[in-house]
Coordinates of C-alpha atoms and ligand atoms in Angstrom, one line a residue:
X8 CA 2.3 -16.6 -8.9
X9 CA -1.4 -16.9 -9.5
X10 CA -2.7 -13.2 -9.3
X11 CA -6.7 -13.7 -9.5
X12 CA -5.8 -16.4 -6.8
X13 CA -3.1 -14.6 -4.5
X14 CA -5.6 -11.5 -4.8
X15 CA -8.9 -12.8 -3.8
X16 CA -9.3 -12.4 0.0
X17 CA -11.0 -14.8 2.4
X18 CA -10.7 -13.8 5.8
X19 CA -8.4 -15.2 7.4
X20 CA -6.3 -17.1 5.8
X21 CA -3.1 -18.8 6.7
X22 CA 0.1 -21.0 4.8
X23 CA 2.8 -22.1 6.2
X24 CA 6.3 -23.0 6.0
X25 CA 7.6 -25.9 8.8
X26 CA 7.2 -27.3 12.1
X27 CA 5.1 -25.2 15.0
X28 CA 7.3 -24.0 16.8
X29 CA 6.9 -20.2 17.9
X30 CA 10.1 -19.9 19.8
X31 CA 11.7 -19.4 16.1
X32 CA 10.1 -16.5 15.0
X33 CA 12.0 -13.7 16.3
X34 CA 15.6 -13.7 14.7
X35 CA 18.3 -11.4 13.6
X36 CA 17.1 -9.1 11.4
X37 CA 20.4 -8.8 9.3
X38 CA 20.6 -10.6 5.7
X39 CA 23.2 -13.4 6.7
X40 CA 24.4 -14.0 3.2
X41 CA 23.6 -10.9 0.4
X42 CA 23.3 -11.6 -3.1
X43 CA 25.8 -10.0 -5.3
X44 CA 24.4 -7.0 -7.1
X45 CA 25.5 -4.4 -10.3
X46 CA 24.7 -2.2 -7.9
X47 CA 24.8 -2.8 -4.2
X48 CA 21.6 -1.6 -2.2
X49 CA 21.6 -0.5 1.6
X50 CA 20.9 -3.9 2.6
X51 CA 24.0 -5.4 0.9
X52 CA 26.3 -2.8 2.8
X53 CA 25.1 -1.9 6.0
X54 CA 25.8 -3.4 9.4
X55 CA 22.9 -5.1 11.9
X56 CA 23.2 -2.3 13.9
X57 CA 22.5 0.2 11.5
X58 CA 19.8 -2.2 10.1
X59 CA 18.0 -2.2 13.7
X60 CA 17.7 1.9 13.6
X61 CA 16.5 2.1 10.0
X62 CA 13.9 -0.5 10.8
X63 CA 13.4 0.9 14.5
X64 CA 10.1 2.7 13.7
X65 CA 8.8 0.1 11.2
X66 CA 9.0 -2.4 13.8
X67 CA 7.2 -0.5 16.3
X68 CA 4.1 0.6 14.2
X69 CA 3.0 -3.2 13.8
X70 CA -0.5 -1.3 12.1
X71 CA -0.3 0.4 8.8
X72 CA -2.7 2.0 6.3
X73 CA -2.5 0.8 2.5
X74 CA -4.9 2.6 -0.4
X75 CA -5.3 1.5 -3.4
X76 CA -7.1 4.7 -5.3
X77 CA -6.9 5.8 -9.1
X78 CA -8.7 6.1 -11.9
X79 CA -10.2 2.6 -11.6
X80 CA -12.4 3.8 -8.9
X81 CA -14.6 5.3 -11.4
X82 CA -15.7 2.0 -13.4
X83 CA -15.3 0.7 -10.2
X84 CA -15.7 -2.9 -11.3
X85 CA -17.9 -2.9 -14.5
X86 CA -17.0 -1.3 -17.6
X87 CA -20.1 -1.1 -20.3
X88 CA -22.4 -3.1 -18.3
X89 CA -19.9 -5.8 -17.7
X90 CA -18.6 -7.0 -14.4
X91 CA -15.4 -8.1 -13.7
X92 CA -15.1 -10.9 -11.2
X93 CA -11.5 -10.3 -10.4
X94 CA -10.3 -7.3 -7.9
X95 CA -11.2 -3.5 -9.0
X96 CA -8.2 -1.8 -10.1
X97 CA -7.4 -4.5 -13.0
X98 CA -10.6 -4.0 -14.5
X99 CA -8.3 -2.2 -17.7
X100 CA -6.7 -5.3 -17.9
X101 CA -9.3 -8.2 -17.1
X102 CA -11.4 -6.3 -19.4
X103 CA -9.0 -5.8 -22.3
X104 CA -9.9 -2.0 -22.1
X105 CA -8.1 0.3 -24.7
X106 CA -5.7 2.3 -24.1
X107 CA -7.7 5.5 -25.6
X108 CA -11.0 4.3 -23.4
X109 CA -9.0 4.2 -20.4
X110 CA -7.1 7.0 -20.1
X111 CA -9.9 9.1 -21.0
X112 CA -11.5 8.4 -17.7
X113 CA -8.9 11.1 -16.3
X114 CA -11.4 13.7 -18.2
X115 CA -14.1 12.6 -15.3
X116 CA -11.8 12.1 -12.3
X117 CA -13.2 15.2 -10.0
X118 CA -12.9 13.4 -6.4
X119 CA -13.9 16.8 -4.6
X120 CA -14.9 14.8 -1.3
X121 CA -11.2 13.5 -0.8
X122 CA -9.8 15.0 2.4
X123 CA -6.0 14.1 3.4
X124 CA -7.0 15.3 6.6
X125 CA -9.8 13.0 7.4
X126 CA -8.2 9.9 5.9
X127 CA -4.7 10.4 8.2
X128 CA -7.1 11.1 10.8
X129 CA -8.8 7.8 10.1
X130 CA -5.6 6.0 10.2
X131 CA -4.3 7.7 13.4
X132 CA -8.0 7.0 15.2
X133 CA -7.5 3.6 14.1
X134 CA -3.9 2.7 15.5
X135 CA -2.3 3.0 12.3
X136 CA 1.3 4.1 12.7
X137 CA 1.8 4.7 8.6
X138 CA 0.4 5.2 5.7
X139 CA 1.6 4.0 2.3
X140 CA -0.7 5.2 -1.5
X141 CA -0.9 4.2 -4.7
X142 CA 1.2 7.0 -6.5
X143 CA 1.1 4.8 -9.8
X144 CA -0.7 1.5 -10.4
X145 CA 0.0 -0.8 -13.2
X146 CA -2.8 1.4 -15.5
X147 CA 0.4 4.1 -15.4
X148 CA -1.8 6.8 -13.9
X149 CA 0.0 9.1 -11.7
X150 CA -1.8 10.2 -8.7
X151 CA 0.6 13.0 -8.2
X152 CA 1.7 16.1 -10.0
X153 CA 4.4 14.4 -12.3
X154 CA 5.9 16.3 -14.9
X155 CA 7.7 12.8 -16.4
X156 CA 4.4 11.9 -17.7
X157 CA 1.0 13.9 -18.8
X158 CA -0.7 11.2 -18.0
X159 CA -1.3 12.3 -14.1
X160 CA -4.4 13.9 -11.4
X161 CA -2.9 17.1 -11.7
X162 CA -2.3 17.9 -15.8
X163 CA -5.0 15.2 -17.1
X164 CA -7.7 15.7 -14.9
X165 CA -10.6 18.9 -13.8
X166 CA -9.5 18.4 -10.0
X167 CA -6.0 19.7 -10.9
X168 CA -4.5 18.8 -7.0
X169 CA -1.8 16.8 -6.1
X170 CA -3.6 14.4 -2.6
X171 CA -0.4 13.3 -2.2
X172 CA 1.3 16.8 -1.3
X173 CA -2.1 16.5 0.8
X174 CA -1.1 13.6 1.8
X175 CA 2.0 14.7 3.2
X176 CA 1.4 18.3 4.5
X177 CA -1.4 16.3 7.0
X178 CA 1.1 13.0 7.9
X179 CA 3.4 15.9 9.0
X180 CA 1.1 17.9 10.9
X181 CA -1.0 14.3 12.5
X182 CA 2.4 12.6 13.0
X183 CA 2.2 9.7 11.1
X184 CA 4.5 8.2 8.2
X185 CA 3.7 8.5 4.8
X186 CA 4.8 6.0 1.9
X187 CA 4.4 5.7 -1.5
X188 CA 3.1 2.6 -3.5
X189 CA 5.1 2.4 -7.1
X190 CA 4.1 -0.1 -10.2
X191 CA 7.6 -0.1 -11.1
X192 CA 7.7 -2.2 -14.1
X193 CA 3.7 -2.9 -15.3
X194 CA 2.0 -0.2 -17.1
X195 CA -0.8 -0.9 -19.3
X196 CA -1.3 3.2 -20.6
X197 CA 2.3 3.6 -21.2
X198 CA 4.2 2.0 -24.5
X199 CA 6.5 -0.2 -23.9
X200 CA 5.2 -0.6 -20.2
X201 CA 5.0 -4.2 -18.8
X202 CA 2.1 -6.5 -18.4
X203 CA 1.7 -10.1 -16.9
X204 CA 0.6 -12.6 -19.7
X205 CA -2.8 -13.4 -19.3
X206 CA -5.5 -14.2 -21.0
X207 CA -5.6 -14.1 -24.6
X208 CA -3.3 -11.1 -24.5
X209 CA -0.3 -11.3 -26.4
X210 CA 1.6 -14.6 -25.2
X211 CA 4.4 -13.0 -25.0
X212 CA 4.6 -8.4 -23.8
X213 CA 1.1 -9.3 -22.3
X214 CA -0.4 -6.6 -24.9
X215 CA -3.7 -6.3 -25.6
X216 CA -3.9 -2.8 -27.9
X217 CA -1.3 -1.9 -30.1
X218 CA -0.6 1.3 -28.6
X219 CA 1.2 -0.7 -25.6
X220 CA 3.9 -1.4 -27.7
X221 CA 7.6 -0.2 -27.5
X222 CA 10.4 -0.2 -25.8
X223 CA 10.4 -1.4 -21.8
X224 CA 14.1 0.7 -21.6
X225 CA 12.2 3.7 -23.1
X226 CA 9.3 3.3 -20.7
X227 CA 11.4 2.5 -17.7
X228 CA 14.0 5.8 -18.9
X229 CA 11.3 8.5 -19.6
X230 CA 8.6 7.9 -16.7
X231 CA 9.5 4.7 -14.5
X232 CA 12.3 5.9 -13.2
X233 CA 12.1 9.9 -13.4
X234 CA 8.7 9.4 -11.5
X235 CA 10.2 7.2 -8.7
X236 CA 12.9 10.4 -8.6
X237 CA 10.2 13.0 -8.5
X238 CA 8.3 10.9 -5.8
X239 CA 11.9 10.6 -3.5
X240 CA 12.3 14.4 -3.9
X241 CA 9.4 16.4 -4.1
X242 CA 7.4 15.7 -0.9
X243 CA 10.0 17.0 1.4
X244 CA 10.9 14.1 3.7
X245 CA 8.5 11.1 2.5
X246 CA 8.3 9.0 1.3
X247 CA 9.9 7.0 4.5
X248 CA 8.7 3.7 2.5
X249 CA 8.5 3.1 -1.5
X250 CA 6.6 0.0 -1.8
X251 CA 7.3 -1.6 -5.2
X252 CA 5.4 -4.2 -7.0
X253 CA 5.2 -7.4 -9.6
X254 CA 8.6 -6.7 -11.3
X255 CA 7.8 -8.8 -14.2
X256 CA 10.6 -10.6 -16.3
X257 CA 11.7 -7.0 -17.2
X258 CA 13.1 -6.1 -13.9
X259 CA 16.3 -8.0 -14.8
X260 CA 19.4 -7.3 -12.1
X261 CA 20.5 -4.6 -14.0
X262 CA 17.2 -2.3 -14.4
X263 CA 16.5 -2.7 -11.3
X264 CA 20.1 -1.1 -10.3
X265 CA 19.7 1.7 -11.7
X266 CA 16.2 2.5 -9.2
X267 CA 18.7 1.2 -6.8
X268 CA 21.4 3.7 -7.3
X269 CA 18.3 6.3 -6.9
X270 CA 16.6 4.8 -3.5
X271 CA 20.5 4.5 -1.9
X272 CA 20.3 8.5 -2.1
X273 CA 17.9 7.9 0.9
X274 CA 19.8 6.3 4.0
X275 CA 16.6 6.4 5.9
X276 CA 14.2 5.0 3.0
X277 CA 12.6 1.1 3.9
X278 CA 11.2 -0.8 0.8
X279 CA 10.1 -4.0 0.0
X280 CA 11.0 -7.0 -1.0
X281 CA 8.9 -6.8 -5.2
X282 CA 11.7 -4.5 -6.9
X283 CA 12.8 -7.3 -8.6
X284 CA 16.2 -8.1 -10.1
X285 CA 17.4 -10.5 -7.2
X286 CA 16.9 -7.7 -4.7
X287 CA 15.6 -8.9 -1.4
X288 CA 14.5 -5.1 -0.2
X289 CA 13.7 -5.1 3.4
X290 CA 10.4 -6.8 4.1
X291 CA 8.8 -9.7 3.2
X292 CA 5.0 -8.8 1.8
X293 CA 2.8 -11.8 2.5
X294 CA -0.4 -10.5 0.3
X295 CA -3.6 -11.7 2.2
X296 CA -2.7 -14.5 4.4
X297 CA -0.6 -14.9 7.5
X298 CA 2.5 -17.1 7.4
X299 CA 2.0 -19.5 10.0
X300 CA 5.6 -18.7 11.4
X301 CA 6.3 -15.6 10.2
X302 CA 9.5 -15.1 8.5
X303 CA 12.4 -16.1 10.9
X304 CA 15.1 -13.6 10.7
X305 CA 13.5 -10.7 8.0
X306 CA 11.1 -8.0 8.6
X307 CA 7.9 -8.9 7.2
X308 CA 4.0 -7.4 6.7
X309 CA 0.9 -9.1 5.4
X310 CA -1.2 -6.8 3.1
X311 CA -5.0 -7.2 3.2
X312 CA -8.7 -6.2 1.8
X313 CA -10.9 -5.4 3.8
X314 CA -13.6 -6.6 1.5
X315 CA -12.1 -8.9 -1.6
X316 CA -10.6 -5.8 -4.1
X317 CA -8.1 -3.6 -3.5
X318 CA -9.2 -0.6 -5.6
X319 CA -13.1 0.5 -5.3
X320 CA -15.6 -2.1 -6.3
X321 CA -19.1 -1.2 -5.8
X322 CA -20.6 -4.4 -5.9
X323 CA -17.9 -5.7 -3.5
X324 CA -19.8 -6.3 0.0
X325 CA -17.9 -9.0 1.1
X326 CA -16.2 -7.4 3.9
X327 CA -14.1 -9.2 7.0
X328 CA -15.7 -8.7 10.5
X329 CA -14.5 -6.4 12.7
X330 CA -13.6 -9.3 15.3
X331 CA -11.2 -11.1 12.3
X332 CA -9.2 -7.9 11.5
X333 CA -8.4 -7.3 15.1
X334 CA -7.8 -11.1 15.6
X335 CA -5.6 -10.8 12.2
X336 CA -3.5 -7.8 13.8
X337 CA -2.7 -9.5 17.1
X338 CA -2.2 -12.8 15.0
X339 CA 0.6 -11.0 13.0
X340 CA 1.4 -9.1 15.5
X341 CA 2.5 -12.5 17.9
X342 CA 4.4 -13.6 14.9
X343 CA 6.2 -10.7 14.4
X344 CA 5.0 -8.7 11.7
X345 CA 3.1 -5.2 10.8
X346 CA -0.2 -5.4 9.1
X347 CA -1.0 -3.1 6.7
X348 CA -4.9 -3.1 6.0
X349 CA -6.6 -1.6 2.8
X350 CA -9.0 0.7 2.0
X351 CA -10.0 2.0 -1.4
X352 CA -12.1 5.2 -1.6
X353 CA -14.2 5.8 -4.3
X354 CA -14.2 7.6 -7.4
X355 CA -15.5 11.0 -5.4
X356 CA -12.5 9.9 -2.9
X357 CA -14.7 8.8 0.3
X358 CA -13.6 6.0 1.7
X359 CA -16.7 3.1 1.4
X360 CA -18.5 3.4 5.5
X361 CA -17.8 0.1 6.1
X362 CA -14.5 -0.1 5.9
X363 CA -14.4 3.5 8.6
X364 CA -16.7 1.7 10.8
X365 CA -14.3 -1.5 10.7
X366 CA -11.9 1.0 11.4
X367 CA -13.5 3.0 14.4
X368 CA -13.6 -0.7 16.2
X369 CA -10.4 -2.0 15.5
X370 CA -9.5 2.1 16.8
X371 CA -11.7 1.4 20.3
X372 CA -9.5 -1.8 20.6
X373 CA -6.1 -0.5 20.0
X374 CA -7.1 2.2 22.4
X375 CA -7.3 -0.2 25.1
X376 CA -4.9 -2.5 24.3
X377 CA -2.3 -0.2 21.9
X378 CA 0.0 -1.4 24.6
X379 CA 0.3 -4.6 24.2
X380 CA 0.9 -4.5 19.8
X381 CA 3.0 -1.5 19.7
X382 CA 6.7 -2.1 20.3
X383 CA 6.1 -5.9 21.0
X384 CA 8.1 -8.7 19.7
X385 CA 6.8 -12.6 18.9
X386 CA 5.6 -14.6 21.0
X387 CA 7.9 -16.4 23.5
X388 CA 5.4 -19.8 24.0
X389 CA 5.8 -22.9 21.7
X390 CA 2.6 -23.4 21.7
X391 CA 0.7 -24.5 18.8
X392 CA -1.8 -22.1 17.4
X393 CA -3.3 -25.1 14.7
X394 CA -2.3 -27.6 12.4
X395 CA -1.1 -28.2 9.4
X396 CA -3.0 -29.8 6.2
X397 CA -1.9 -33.4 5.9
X398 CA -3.7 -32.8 2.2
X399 CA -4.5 -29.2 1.4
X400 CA -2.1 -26.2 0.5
X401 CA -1.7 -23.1 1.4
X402 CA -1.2 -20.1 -0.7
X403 CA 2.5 -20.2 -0.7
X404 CA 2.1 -24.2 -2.2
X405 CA 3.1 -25.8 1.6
X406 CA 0.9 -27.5 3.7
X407 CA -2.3 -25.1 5.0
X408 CA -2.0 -23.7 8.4
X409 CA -5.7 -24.5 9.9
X410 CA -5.2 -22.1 12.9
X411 CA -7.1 -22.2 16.1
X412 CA -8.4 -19.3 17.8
X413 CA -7.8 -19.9 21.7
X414 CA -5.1 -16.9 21.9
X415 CA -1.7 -15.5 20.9
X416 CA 0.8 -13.7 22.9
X417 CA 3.5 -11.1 22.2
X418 CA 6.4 -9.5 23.9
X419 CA 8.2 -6.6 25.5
X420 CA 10.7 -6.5 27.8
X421 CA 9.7 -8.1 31.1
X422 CA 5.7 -8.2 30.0
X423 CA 4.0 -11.2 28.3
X424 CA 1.0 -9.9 26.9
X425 CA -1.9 -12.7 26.1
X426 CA -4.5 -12.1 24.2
X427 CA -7.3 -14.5 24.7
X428 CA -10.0 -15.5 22.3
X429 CA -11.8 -17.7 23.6
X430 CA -12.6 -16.8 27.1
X431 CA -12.6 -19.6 30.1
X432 CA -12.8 -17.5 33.0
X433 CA -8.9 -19.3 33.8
X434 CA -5.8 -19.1 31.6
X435 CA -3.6 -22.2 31.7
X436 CA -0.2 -23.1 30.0
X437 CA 2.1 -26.1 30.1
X438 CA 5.5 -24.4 29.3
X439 CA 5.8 -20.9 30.5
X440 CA 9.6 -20.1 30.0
X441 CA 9.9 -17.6 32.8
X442 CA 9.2 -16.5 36.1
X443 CA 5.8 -14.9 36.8
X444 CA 5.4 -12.1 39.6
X445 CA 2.1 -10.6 38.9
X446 CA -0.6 -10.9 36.3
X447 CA -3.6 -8.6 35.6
X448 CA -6.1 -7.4 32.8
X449 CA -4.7 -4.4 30.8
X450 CA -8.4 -3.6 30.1
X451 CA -9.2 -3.0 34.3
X452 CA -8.1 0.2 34.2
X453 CA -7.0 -0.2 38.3
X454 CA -4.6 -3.0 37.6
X455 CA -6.4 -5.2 39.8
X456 CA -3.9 -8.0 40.7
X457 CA -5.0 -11.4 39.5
X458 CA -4.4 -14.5 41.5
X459 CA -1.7 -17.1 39.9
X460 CA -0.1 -20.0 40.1
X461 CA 3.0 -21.2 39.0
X462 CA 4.3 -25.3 39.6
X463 CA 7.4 -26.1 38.1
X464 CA 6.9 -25.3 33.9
X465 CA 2.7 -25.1 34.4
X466 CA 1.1 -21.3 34.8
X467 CA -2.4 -21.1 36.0
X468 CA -4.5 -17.9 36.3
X469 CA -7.5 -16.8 37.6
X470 CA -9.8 -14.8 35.8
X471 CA -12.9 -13.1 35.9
X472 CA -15.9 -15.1 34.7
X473 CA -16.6 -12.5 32.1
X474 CA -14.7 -11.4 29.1
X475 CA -14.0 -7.4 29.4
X476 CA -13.3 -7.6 25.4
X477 CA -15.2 -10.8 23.6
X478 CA -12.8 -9.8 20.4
X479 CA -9.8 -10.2 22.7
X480 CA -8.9 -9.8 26.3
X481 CA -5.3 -9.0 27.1
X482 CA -3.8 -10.8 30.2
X483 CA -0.5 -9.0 31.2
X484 CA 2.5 -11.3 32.7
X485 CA 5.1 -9.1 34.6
X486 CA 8.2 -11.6 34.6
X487 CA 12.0 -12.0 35.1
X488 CA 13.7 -13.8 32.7
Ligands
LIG2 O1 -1.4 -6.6 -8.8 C1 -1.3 -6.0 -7.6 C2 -2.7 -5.8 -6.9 O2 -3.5 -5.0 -7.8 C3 -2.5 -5.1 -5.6 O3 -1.8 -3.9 -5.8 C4 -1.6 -6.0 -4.7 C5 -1.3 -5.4 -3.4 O4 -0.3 -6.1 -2.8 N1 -0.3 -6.2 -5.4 C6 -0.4 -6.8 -6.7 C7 -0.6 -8.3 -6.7 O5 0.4 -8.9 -6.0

């Protein structure tokens, strides 16, 4: 894994893994053949069934919140007049930043314009069915009142609040999920935390200041673990996700059990697939790009910038168009996955205006068309959405995915939703695989029936000559199967 490649976002971006064939996405969604573990997790154990109601909600948010907020937002991207190029909360580690230096950026961190309440509300205004936070980032500070570890917003900082209690208290009252974001293994503040070799760190802990030596057992005994327990029980019913990340080396089988043995305490609790240790978790986490297929028969969300950092980078104006986020949600959406999109407020804890105004539209879309990403499985057509690289790779190593933007489609029940791209006044497919008995434009708020036609596999439809969406127009099928 190439970080300061895998991390650097470019719009959309896809990689793939086999033939085009759509029909293949959806799948079962139970692990045919579990690896054997010290300690088996929920996945290893439980049956499909009970699989499908765990993941019931996940699967029907499709749209999800990440934030990436910490101390970092406060250099936020240049550290003594020097600019990293790489993405904003590994500026401690791109810039070799001491331990000492670092940590006494907590003495600054006053983010007084943070408000749990407008930031769910953002989330909720913009279709997003779940939120999930850095609690802990790989610089090992704690944005929550920890009492494992000093080094946290509450005890090490003047703004002496906990956002995400804040967090949590507004989820509740807004009605949306709440997870927590956990640097399991890396931490650059605490001794014996982990670090990825880079650089001309130490070749072999990844070290760069002496006082990042120790023991990894120590580290992973006195705050890893107790803070992943303090996170599980002291926000009374979140986290409903933990979303772990870059294990390292450390996480061997047998470390990572013992977080296991904590997280199967929670029956209800989804994580991811980056706890390391040979555990699979329960979703796949493509990190900015869409897998061309998807992943046939797991659970799976791409995580994305909206600019090129995750954490607050002021200089960072590189930000995706309204009309490619919305195209990237019903992209992932017709594959079947859940897209959770970034936003990193800054060091005063406002979230940067373009990412809310990228929000508000990709809000006045799902408004409209909520309908037809909520819920929905993959698409049911095999048709080709682009090609494949004969020469270039994608970022998984496998051929690139060059898609093309004429539309997708997704599913529920007897309704085919199509969302079209590139408008031609007339929708036409070779291979529809079922019956067609009306069709109109979920945007027309009367319904109006659209005139179709349907010779033996061929579907024709007449539409208007005009767009009512140029992001995306959504052409309903009602069917029988
Ligand atoms: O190193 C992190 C990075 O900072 C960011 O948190 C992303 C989000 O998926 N995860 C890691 C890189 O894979």
């Amino acid at each position: 894994m190439n970080l300061l490649h895998r991390s650097i976002a470019t719009g959309l971006l896809f990689a793939s893994s086999a033939s085009l064939s759509f029909a293949q996405l959806q799948g079962s969604k139970a692990d045919p053949t579990p690896t054997k573990h010290p300690v088996p997790a929920i996945q290893d154990t439980e049956t499909a069934a009970q699989r499908d109601a765990r993941m019931a909600w996940w699967r029907d948010a499709r749209f999800g919140m990440f934030i990436h907020w910490g101390l970092y937002s406060i250099p936020a991207g240049e550290w003594k007049g020097q600019r990293t190029t790489h993405i904003g909360e590994w500026i401690m580690n791109d810039l070799s930043i001491p331990v000492a230096d670092y940590k006494a950026l907590a003495k600054q961190f006053n983010p007084t314009g943070f408000s749990a309440h407008d930031i769910v509300a953002l989330a909720k205004s913009s279709g997003m069915k779940y939120i999930v936070i850095t609690s802990k980032h790989h610089d090992g500070f704690a944005m929550f009142d920890s009492k494992a570890d000093p080094f946290n917003i509450v005890a090490a900082t003047p703004y002496h609040r906990d956002p995400l209690k804040e967090l949590a208290e507004e989820c509740r009252k807004q009605g949306i999920k709440l997870g927590f974001y956990y640097s399991q293994a890396q931490d650059w503040t605490a001794p014996g935390g982990a670090a990825i070799v880079r650089g001309n760190h130490d070749k072999v802990t990844g070290h760069w200041d002496k006082a990042q030596d120790g023991s990894f057992d120590d580290y992973l005994h006195k705050k890893s673990i107790p803070q992943i327990k303090e996170l599980l029980e002291n926000y009374k019913g979140y986290p409903v996700v933990v979303w772990f990340d870059t294990p390292t080396k450390m996480m061997t089988p047998e470390r990572a059990a013992e977080i296991v043995k904590l997280l199967n305490k929670y029956p209800n609790l989804i994580w991811n697939n980056r706890l390391g240790g040979t555990y699979k978790g329960d979703t796949e986490t493509p990190e900015q790009y869409i897998p061309a297929q998807g992943f046939p028969g797991r659970d799976w969300e791409s995580c994305m910038t909206i600019n090129d950092t995750w954490g607050y980078k002021s200089f960072d104006t590189n930000f995706k168009s309204s009309e490619t986020l919305i195209r990237n949600l019903i992209d992932i959406a017709s594959k079947g996955g859940n897209y959770l999109l970034n936003i990193g407020p800054d060091s005063k804890g406002i979230v940067p205006q373009p990412e809310v105004d990228r929000l508000h539209d990709m809000g006045k879309w799902m408004k409209v068309n909520g309908e037809a990403i909520y819920g929905t499985s993959a698409t049911i057509f095999d048709t080709p959405t682009g090609t494949f690289s004969a020469t270039e790779k994608g970022r998984d190593g496998k051929p690139k995915f060059n898609p093309t933007w004429e539309w997708r489609s997704t599913t529920k029940g007897n309704k085919v939703y199509i969302e079209i791209f590139d408008w031609k006044g007339h929708f036409h497919v070779d291979r529809m695989p079922r019956k067609v008995t009306g069709a109109y434009l979920l945007a027309d708020s009367a319904h109006k029936p659209l005139k179709f036609t349907q010779k033996g596999a061929a579907l024709d439809v007449d539409l208007p000559a005009q767009a009512l969406d140029p992001v995306a127009t959504v052409l309903v099928l009602n069917t029988t199967r």
